Short mmCIF file of C-alpha atoms in Angstrom, two decimals:
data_model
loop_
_atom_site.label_atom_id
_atom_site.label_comp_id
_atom_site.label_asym_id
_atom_site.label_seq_id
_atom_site.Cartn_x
_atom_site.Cartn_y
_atom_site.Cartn_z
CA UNK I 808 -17.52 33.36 -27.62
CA UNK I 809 -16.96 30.22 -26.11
CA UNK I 810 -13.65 29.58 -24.08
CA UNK I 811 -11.22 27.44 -26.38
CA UNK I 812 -10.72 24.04 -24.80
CA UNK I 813 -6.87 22.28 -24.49
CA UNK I 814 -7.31 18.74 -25.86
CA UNK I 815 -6.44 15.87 -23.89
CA UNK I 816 -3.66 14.14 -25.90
CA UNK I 817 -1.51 11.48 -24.75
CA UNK I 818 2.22 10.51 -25.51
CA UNK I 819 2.29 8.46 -28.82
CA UNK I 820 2.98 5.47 -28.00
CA UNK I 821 0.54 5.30 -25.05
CA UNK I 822 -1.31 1.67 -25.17
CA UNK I 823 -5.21 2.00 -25.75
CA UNK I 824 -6.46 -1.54 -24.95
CA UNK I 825 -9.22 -3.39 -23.51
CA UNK I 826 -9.34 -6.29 -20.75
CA UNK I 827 -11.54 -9.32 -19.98
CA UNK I 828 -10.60 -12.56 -18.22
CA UNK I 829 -10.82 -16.58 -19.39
CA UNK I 830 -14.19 -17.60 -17.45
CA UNK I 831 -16.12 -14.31 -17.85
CA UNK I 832 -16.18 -14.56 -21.75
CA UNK I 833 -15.18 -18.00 -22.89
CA UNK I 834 -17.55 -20.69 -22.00
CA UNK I 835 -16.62 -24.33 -23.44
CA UNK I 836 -15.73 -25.56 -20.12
CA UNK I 837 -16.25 -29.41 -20.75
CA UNK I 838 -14.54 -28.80 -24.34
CA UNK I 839 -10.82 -30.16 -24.68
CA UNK I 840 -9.90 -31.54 -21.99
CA UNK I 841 -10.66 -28.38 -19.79
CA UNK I 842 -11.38 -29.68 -16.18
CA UNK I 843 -13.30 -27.67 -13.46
CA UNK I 844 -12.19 -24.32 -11.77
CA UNK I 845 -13.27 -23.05 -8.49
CA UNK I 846 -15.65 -20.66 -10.46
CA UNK I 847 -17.08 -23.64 -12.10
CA UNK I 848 -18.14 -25.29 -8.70
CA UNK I 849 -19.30 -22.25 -6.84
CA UNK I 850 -21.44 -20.93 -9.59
CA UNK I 851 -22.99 -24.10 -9.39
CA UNK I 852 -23.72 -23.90 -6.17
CA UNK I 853 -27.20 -22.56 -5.01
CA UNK I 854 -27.38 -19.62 -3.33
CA UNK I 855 -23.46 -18.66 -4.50
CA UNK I 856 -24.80 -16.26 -7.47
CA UNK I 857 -27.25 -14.12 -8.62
CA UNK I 858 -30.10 -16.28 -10.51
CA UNK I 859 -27.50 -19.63 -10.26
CA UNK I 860 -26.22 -17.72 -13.26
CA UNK I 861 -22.85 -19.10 -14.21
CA UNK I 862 -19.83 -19.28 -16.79
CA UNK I 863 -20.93 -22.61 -19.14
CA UNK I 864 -21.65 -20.76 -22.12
CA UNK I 865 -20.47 -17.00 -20.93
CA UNK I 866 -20.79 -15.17 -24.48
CA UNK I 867 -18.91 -17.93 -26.39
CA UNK I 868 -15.72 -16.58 -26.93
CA UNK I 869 -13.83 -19.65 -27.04
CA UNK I 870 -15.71 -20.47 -30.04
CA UNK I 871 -16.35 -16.66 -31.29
CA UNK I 872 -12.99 -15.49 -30.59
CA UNK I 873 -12.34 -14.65 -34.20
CA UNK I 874 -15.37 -12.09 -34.40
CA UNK I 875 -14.31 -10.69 -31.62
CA UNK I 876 -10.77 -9.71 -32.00
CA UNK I 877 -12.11 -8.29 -36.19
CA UNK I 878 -13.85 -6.08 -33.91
CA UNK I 879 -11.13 -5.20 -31.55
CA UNK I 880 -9.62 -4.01 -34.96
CA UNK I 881 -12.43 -2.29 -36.04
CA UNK I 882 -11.93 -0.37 -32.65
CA UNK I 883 -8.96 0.33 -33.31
CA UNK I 884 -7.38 -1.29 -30.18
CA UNK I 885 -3.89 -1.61 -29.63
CA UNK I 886 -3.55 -4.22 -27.24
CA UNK I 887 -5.93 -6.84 -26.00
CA UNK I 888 -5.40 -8.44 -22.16
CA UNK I 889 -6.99 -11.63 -21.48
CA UNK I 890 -6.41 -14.45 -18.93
CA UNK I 891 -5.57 -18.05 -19.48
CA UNK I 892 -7.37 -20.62 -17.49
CA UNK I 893 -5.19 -22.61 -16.16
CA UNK I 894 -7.61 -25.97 -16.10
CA UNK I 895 -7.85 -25.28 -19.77
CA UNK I 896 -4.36 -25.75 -20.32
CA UNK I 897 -3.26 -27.80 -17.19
CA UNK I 898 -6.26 -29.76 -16.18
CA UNK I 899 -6.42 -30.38 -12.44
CA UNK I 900 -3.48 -28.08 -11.94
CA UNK I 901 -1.10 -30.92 -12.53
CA UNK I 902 1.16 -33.00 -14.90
CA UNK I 903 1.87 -32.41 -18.48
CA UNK I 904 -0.10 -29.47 -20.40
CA UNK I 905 -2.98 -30.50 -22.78
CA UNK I 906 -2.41 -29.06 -26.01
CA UNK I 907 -5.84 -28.76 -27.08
CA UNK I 908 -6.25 -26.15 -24.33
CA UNK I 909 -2.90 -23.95 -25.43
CA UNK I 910 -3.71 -24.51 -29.15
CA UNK I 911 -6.83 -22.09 -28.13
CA UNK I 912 -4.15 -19.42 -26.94
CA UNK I 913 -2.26 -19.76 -30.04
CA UNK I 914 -4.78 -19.41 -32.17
CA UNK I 915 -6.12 -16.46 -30.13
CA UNK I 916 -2.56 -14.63 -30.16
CA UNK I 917 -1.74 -15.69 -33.69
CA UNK I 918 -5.09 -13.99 -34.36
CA UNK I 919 -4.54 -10.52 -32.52
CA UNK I 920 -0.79 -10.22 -34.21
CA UNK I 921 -2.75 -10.32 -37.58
CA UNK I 922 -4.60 -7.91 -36.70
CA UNK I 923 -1.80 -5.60 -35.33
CA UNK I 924 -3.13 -5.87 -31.55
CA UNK I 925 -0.98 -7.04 -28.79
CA UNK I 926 -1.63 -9.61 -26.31
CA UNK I 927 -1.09 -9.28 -23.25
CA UNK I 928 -1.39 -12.32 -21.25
CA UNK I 929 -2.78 -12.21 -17.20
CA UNK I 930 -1.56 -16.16 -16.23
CA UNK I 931 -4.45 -16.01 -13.31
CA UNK I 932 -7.59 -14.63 -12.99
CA UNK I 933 -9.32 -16.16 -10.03
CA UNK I 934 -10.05 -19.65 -11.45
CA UNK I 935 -7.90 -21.90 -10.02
CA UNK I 936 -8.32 -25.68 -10.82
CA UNK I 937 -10.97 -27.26 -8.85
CA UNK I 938 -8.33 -30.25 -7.73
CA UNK I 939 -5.74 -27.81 -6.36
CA UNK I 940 -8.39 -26.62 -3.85
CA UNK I 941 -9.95 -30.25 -2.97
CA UNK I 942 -5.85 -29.76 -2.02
CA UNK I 943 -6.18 -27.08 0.37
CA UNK I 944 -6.17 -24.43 -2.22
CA UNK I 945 -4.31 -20.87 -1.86
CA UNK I 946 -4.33 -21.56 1.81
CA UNK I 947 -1.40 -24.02 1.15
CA UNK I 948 2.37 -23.68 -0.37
CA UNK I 949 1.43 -26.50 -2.54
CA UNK I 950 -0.37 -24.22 -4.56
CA UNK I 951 2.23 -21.61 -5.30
CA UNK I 952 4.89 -24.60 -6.75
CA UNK I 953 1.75 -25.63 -9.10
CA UNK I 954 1.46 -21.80 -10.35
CA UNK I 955 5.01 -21.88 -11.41
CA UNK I 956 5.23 -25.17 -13.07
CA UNK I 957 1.94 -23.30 -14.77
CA UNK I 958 3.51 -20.39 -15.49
CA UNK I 959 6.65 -22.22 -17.46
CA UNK I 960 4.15 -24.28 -19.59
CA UNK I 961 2.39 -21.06 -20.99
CA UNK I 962 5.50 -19.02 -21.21
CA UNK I 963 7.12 -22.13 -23.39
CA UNK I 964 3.63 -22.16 -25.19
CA UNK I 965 3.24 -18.49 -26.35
CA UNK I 966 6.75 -16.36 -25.25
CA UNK I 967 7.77 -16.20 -28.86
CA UNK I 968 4.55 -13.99 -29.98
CA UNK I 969 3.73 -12.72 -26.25
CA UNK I 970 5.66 -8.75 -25.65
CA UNK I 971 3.47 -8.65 -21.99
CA UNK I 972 2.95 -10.48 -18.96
CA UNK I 973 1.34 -10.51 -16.03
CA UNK I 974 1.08 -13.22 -13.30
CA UNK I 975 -1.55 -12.57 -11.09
CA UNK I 976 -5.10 -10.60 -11.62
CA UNK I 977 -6.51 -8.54 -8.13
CA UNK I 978 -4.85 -10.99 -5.26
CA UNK I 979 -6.53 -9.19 -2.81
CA UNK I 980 -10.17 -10.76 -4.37
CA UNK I 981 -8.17 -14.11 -4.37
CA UNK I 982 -7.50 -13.88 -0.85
CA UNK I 983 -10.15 -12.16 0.97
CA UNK I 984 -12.79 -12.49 -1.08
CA UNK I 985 -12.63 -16.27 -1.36
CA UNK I 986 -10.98 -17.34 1.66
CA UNK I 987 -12.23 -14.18 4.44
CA UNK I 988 -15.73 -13.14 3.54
CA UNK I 989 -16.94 -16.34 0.95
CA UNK I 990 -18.31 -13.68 -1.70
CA UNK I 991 -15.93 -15.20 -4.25
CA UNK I 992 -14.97 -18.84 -5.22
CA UNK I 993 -14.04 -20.83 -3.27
CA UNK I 994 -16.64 -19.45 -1.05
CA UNK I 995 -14.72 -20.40 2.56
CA UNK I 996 -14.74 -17.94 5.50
CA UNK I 997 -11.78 -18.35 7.34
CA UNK I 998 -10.01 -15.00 8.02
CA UNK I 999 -7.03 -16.96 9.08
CA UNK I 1000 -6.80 -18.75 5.65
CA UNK I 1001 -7.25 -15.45 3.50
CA UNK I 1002 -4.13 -14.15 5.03
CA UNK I 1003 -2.39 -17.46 4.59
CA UNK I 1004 -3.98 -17.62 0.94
CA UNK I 1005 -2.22 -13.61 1.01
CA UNK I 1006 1.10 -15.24 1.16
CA UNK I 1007 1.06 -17.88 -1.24
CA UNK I 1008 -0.22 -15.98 -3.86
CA UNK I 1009 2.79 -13.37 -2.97
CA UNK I 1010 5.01 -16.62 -3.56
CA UNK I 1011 3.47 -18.03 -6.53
CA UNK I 1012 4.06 -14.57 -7.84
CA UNK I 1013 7.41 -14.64 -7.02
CA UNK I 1014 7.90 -17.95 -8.16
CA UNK I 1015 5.45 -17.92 -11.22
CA UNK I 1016 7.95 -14.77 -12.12
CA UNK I 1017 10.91 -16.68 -11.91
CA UNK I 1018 9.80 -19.61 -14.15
CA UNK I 1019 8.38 -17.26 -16.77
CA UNK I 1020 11.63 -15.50 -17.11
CA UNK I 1021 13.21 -19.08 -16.91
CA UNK I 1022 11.78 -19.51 -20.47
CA UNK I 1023 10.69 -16.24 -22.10
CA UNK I 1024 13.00 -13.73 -23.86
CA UNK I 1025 14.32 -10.42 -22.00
CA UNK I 1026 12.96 -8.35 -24.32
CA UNK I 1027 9.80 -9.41 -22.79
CA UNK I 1028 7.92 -7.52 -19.53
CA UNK I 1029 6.76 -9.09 -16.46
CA UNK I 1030 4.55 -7.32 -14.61
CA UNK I 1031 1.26 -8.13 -11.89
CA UNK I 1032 -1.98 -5.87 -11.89
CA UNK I 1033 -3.12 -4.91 -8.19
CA UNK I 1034 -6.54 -3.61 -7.61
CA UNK I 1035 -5.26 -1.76 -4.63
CA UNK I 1036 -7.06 0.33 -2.96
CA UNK I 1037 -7.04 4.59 -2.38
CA UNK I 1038 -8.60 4.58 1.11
CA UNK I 1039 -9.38 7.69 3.20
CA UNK I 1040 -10.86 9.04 6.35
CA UNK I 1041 -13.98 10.36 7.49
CA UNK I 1042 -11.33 12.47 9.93
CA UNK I 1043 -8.22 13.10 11.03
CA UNK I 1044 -9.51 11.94 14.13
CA UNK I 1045 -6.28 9.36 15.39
CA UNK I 1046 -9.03 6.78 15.20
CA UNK I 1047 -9.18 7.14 11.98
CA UNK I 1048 -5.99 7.49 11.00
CA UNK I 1049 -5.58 4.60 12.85
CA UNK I 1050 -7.76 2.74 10.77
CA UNK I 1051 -6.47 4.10 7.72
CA UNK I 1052 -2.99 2.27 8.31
CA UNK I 1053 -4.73 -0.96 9.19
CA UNK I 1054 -7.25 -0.97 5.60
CA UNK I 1055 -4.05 -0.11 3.41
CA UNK I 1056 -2.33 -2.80 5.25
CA UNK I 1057 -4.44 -5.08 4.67
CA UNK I 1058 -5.61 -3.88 1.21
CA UNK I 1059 -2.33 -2.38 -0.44
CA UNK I 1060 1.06 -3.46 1.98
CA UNK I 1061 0.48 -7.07 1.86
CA UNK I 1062 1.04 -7.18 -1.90
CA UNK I 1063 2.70 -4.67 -2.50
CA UNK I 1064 5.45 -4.84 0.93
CA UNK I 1065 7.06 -7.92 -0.18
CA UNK I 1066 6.08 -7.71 -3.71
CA UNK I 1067 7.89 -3.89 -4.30
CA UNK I 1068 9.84 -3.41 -1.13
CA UNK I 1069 10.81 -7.30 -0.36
CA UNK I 1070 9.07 -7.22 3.16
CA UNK I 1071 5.44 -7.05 5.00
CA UNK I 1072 4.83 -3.79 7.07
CA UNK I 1073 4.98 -4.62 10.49
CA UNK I 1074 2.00 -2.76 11.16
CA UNK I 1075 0.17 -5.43 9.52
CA UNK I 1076 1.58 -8.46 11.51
CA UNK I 1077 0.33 -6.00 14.94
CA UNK I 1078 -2.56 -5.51 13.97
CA UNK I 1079 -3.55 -9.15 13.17
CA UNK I 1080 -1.68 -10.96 15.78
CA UNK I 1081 -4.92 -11.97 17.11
CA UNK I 1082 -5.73 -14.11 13.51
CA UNK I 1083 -2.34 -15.75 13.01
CA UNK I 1084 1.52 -15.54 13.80
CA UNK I 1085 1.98 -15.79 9.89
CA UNK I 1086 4.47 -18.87 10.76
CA UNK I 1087 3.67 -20.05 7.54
CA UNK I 1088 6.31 -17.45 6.00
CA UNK I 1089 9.51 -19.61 5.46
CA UNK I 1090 12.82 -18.46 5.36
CA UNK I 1091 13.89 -17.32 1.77
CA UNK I 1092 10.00 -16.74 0.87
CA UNK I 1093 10.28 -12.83 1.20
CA UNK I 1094 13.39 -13.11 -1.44
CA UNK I 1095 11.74 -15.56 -3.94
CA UNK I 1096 8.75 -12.81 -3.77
CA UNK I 1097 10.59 -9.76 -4.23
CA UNK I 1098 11.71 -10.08 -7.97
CA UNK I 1099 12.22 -7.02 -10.21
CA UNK I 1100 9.24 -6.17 -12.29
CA UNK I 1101 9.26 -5.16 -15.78
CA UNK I 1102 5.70 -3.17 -14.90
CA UNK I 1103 3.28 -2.74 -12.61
CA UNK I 1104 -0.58 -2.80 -13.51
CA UNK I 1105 -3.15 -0.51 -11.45
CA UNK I 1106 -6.70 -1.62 -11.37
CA UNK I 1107 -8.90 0.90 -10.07
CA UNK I 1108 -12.65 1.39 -9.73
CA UNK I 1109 -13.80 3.87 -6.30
CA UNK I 1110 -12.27 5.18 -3.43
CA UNK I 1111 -13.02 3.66 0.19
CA UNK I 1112 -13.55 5.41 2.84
CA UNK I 1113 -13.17 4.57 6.55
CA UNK I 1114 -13.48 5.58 9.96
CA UNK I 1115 -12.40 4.16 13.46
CA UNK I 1116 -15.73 4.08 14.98
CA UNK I 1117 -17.24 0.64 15.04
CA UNK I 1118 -18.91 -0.89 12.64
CA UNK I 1119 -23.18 -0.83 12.67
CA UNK I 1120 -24.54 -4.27 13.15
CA UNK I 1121 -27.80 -3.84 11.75
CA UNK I 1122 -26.54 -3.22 7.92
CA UNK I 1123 -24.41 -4.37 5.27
CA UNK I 1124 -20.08 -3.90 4.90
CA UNK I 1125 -20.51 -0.40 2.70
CA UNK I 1126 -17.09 -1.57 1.16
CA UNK I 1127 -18.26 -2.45 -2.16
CA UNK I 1128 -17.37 -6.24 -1.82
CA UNK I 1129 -20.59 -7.86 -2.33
CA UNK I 1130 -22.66 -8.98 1.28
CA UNK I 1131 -21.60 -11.03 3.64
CA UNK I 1132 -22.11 -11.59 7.22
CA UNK I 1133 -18.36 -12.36 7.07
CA UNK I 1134 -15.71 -9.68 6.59
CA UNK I 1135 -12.89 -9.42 4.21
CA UNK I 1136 -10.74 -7.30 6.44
CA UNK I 1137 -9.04 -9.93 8.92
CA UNK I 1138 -8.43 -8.38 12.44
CA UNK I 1139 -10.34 -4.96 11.35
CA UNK I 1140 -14.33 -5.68 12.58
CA UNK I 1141 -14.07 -2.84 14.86
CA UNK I 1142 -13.28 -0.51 11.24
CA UNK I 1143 -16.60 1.25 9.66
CA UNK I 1144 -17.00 1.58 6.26
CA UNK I 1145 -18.78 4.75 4.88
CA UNK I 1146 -20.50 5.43 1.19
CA UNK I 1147 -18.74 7.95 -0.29
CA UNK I 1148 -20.66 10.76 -1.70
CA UNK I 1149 -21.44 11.29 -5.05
CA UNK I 1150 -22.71 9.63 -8.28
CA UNK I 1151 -22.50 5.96 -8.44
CA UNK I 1152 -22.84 3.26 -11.15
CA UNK I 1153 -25.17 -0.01 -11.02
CA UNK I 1154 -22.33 -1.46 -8.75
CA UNK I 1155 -23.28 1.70 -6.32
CA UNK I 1156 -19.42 2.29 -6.66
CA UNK I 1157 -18.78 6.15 -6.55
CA UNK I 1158 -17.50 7.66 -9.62
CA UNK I 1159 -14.61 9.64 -7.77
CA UNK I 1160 -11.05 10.21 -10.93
CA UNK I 1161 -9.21 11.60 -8.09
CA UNK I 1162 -8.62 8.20 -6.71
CA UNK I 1163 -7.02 7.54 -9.91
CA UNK I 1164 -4.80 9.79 -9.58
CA UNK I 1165 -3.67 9.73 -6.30
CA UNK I 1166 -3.28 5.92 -7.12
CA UNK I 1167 -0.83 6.37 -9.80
CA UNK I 1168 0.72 8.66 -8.09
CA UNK I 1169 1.23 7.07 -4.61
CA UNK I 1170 2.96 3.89 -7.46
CA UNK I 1171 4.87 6.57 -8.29
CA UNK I 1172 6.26 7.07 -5.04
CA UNK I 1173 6.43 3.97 -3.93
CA UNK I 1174 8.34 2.26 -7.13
CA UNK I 1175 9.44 4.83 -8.49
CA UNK I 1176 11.15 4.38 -12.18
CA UNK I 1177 8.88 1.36 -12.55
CA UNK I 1178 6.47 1.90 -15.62
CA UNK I 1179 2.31 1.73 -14.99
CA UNK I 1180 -0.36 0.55 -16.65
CA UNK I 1181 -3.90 0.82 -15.79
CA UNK I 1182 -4.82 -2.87 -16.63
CA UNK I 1183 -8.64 -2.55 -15.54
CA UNK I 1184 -10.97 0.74 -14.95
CA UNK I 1185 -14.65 0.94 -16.26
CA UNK I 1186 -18.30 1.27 -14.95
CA UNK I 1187 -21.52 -0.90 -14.92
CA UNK I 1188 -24.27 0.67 -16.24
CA UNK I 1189 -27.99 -0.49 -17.45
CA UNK I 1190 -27.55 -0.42 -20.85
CA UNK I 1191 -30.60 -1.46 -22.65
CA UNK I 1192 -30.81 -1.41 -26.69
CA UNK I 1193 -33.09 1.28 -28.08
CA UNK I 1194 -35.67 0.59 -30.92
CA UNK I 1195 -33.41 1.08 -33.97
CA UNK I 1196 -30.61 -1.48 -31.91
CA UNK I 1197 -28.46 1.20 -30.87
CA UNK I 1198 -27.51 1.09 -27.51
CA UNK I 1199 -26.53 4.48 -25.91
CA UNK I 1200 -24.24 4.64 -22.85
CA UNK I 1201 -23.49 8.46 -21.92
CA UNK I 1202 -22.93 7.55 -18.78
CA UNK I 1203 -20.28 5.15 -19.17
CA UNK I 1204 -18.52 7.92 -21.74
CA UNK I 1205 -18.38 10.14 -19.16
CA UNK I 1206 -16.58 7.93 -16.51
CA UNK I 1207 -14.40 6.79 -18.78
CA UNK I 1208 -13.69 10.57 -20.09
CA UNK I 1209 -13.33 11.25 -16.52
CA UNK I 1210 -10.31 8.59 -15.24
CA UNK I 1211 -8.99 8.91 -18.61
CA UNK I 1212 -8.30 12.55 -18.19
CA UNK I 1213 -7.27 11.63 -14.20
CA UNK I 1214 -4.66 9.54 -15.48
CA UNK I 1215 -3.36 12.36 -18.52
CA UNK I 1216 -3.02 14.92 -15.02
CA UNK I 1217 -0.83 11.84 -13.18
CA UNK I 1218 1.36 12.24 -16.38
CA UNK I 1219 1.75 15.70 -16.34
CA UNK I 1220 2.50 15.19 -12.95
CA UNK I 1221 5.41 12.97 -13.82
CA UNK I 1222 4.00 10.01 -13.72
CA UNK I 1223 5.46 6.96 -16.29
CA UNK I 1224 2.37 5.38 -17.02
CA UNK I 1225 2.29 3.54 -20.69
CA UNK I 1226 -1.37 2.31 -21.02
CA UNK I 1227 -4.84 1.85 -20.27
CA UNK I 1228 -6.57 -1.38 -20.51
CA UNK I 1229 -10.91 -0.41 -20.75
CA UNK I 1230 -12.83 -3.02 -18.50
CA UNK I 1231 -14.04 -4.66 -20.13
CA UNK I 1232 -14.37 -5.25 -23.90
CA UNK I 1233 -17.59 -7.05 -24.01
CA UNK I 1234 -20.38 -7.78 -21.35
CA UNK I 1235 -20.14 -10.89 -19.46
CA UNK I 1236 -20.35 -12.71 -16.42
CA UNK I 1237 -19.69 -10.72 -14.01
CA UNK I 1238 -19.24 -13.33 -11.08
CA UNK I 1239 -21.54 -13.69 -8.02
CA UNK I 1240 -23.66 -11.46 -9.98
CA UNK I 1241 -24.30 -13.36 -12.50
CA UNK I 1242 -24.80 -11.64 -15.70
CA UNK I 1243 -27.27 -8.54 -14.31
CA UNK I 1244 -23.75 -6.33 -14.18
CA UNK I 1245 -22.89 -4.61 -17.91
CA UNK I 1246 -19.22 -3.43 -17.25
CA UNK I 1247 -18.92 -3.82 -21.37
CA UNK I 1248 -17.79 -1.44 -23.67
CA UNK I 1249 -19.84 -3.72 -26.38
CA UNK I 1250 -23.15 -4.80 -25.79
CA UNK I 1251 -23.88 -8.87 -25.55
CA UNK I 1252 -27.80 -9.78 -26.15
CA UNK I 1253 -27.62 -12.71 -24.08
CA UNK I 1254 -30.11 -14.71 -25.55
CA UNK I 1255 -28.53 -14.58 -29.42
CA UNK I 1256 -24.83 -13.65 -27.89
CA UNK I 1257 -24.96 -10.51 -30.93
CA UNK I 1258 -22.40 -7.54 -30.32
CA UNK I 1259 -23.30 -4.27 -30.56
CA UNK I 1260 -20.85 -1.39 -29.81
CA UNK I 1261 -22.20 0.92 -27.28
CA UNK I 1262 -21.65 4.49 -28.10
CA UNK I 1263 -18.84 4.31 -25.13
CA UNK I 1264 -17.12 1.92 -27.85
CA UNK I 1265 -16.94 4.92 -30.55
CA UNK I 1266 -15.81 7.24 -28.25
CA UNK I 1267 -12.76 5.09 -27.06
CA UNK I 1268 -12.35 3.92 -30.14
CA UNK I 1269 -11.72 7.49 -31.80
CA UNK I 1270 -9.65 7.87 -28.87
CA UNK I 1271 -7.56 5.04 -29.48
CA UNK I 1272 -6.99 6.07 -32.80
CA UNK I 1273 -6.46 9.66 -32.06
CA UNK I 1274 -4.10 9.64 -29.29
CA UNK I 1275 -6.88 12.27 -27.80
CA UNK I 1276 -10.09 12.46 -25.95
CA UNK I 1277 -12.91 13.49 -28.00
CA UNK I 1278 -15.78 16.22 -26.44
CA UNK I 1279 -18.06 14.72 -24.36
CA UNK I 1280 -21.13 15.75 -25.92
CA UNK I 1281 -24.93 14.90 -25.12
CA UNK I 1282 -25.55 13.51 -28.80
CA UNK I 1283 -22.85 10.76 -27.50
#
């Protein structure tokens, strides 16, 4: 007789949701007054993305958003995060809102309350206004003032209806990505910019914070989601140890130091000394950063793993940030990064739930009474309809059965953490990659823009609605 197996059940009121962000999924960008985004410009730049694929159309949501939030319901979701773009609403980044753009928002959150799904609304996700960078961009304070005056306009617009916020989407990607290696919009490679870029997106945090709460009610949470990283080493070798302290730095205690704790490690300023003095920190910055957080979002996808030894020259970064002959990691070329071992999805990111939980937990440590939520985890597969129009996704099932029972353990464990947000609800454009990367949990034919929930969809659904994780089963 077959052992009896314990279900997975979470706490009631645990928050099943799903995330996506403004120029992945909406498209419409000439409609409304919308103005042009970093994303906008680099994705129409050759050579910046896979096929010159970019975000004009996406899979129509701006003009499909109805459909899609009747099937959120039909999912049974309880919560829906999505990001504003901030040219939509504020074209050019400055001056008085256009409320063509934040009639879309109210529309869309009028729509999810009708439905019984919360919104949860991520002010920033990577698409800042193509006028603010002609400015100088994150690189400059400038920025970080414009990001609050943002932040007070949408909070006016849609605090009445909106329970959860959050100000900034994966910093690090903002920074390093865009500034350090070019992968991402804006596409510069300037390692000392990405770590000034670092800094004013720690004070438009700050200061985006302040202005929300300026005009929101109390009742309602403030929180930033951090795709920080779980990195390890090869050894315990002091080498790479060493390097260890310098990734998390540079990965984890530059958010999180003056975000959590009010103050940068010093370890980081050592160890890039040789990139900049950081002058650019003014007194009362590390105060205007450090403001209490309702909640703290967790984005999580693979572990990284590192040694001391030097990097080889005559291959790619194995750090799972897209190619570059220019790094990410300012002051860290003489750190190797190493493929971890095990199965990996179509990003080649290795499936490892461990890191989950060592994630939440190390949160739990390091803020401790401050609630979680996992705002992003999911998995790229190559999901292909079959004849009858089904599209079957075992694979994605079992990752997702995987870190959802990873972060079940991390409550057991003690861990407060109040929600998990699938990435993402539908597929879409999934930046410099253009659209060849299916992270969705619903299937988009590109050509006609038709939905079809994957088999991954059921499962989470009946999950959702359950409060428990169903069997994984090979019929799935």
């Amino acid at each position: 007789m077959p052992e009896s197996v314990t279900p997975v059940t979470f706490p009631p009121a645990f928050l099943w949701g799903a995330a996506t962000s403004a120029y992945q999924i909406e498209g419409a960008v000439r409609e409304d007054g919308r103005t042009p985004s970093i994303w906008d410009t680099f994705s129409h730049t050759p050579g910046k993305t896979a096929g010159g694929e970019h975000g004009d159309i996406a899979v129509d949501h701006y003009h499909r958003y109805r459909d899609d939030v009747a099937l959120m319901a039909d999912l049974g979701l309880g919560a829906y995060r999505f990001s504003v773009s901030w040219s939509r609403v504020q074209p050019t980044g400055r001056g008085p809102a256009v409320q063509r753009g934040l009639d879309f928002y109210r529309r869309l959150v009028d729509e999810l309350l009708a439905h019984g799904i919360k919104p949860a609304v991520t002010l920033y996700h990577w698409d800042l206004p193509q006028e603010l960078e002609d400015a100088g961009g994150w690189p400059e304070r400038e920025t970080a003032l414009r990001f609050a005056e943002y932040a007070q306009i949408v909070g006016e617009a849609l605090g009445d209806r909106v329970e959860q916020w959050i100000t900034l989407n994966e910093p690090w990607c903002s920074a390093f990505l865009g500034y350090g290696s070019g992968v991402h919009a804006p596409g510069r490679t300037d390692p000392a910019a990405s770590l000034r870029a670092a800094h004013h997106l720690n004070l438009a945090h700050g200061l985006g914070t302040s202005a929300l709460r300026s005009v929101i009610p109390s009742r309602n949470s403030v929180a930033v989601s951090l795709n920080s990283s779980v990195v390890r080493p090869v050894s315990q070798d002091p080498a790479d140890l060493d390097a260890v302290q310098r990734i998390d730095d540079l990965a984890n205690g530059v958010f999180h130091g003056p975000m959590l704790h009010g103050a940068y490690p010093q370890t980081l300023f050592t160890a890039t000394r040789s990139v900049t003095d950081w002058s650019y920190v003014q007194d009362g910055d590390l105060t205007a950063i450090h403001q209490p957080l309702d909640a703290l979002g967790l984005n999580y996808y693979t572990p990284t793993l590192i040694s001391g030894a030097a990097a080889p020259a005559d291959g790619p970064r194995a750090d799972g940030h897209g190619a570059s002959s220019h790094s990410p990691w300012p002051g860290a070329d003489d750190v190797a990064f190493h493929q971890t071992p095990g199965e990996r999805t179509e990003m080649g990111w290795t499936i490892d739930p461990s890191g989950l939980h060592d994630l939440i937990m190390r949160y739990t440590r390091e803020a401790p009474g401050l609630p979680l939520y996992i705002t992003e985890n999911g998995a790229a597969y190559d999901d292909k309809p079959d004849p009858d129009g089904r599209v079957h996704d075992p694979e994605r099932i079992a990752y997702l059965n995987g870190h959802l029972t990873a972060v079940h353990r991390a409550i057991a464990d003690g861990a407060d953490v109040r929600g998990y947000y699938l990435w993402s609800l539908l597929d879409n454009f999934e930046w410099s990659y253009g659209y060849g990367k299916r992270f969705g949990a619903v299937y988009v034919d590109y050509a006609t823009l038709a939905r079809t929930p994957k088999s991954s969809a059921h499962w989470y659904s009946r999950a959702a609605r359950t409060g428990t994780l169903a069997p994984v089963t090979p019929a799935e």
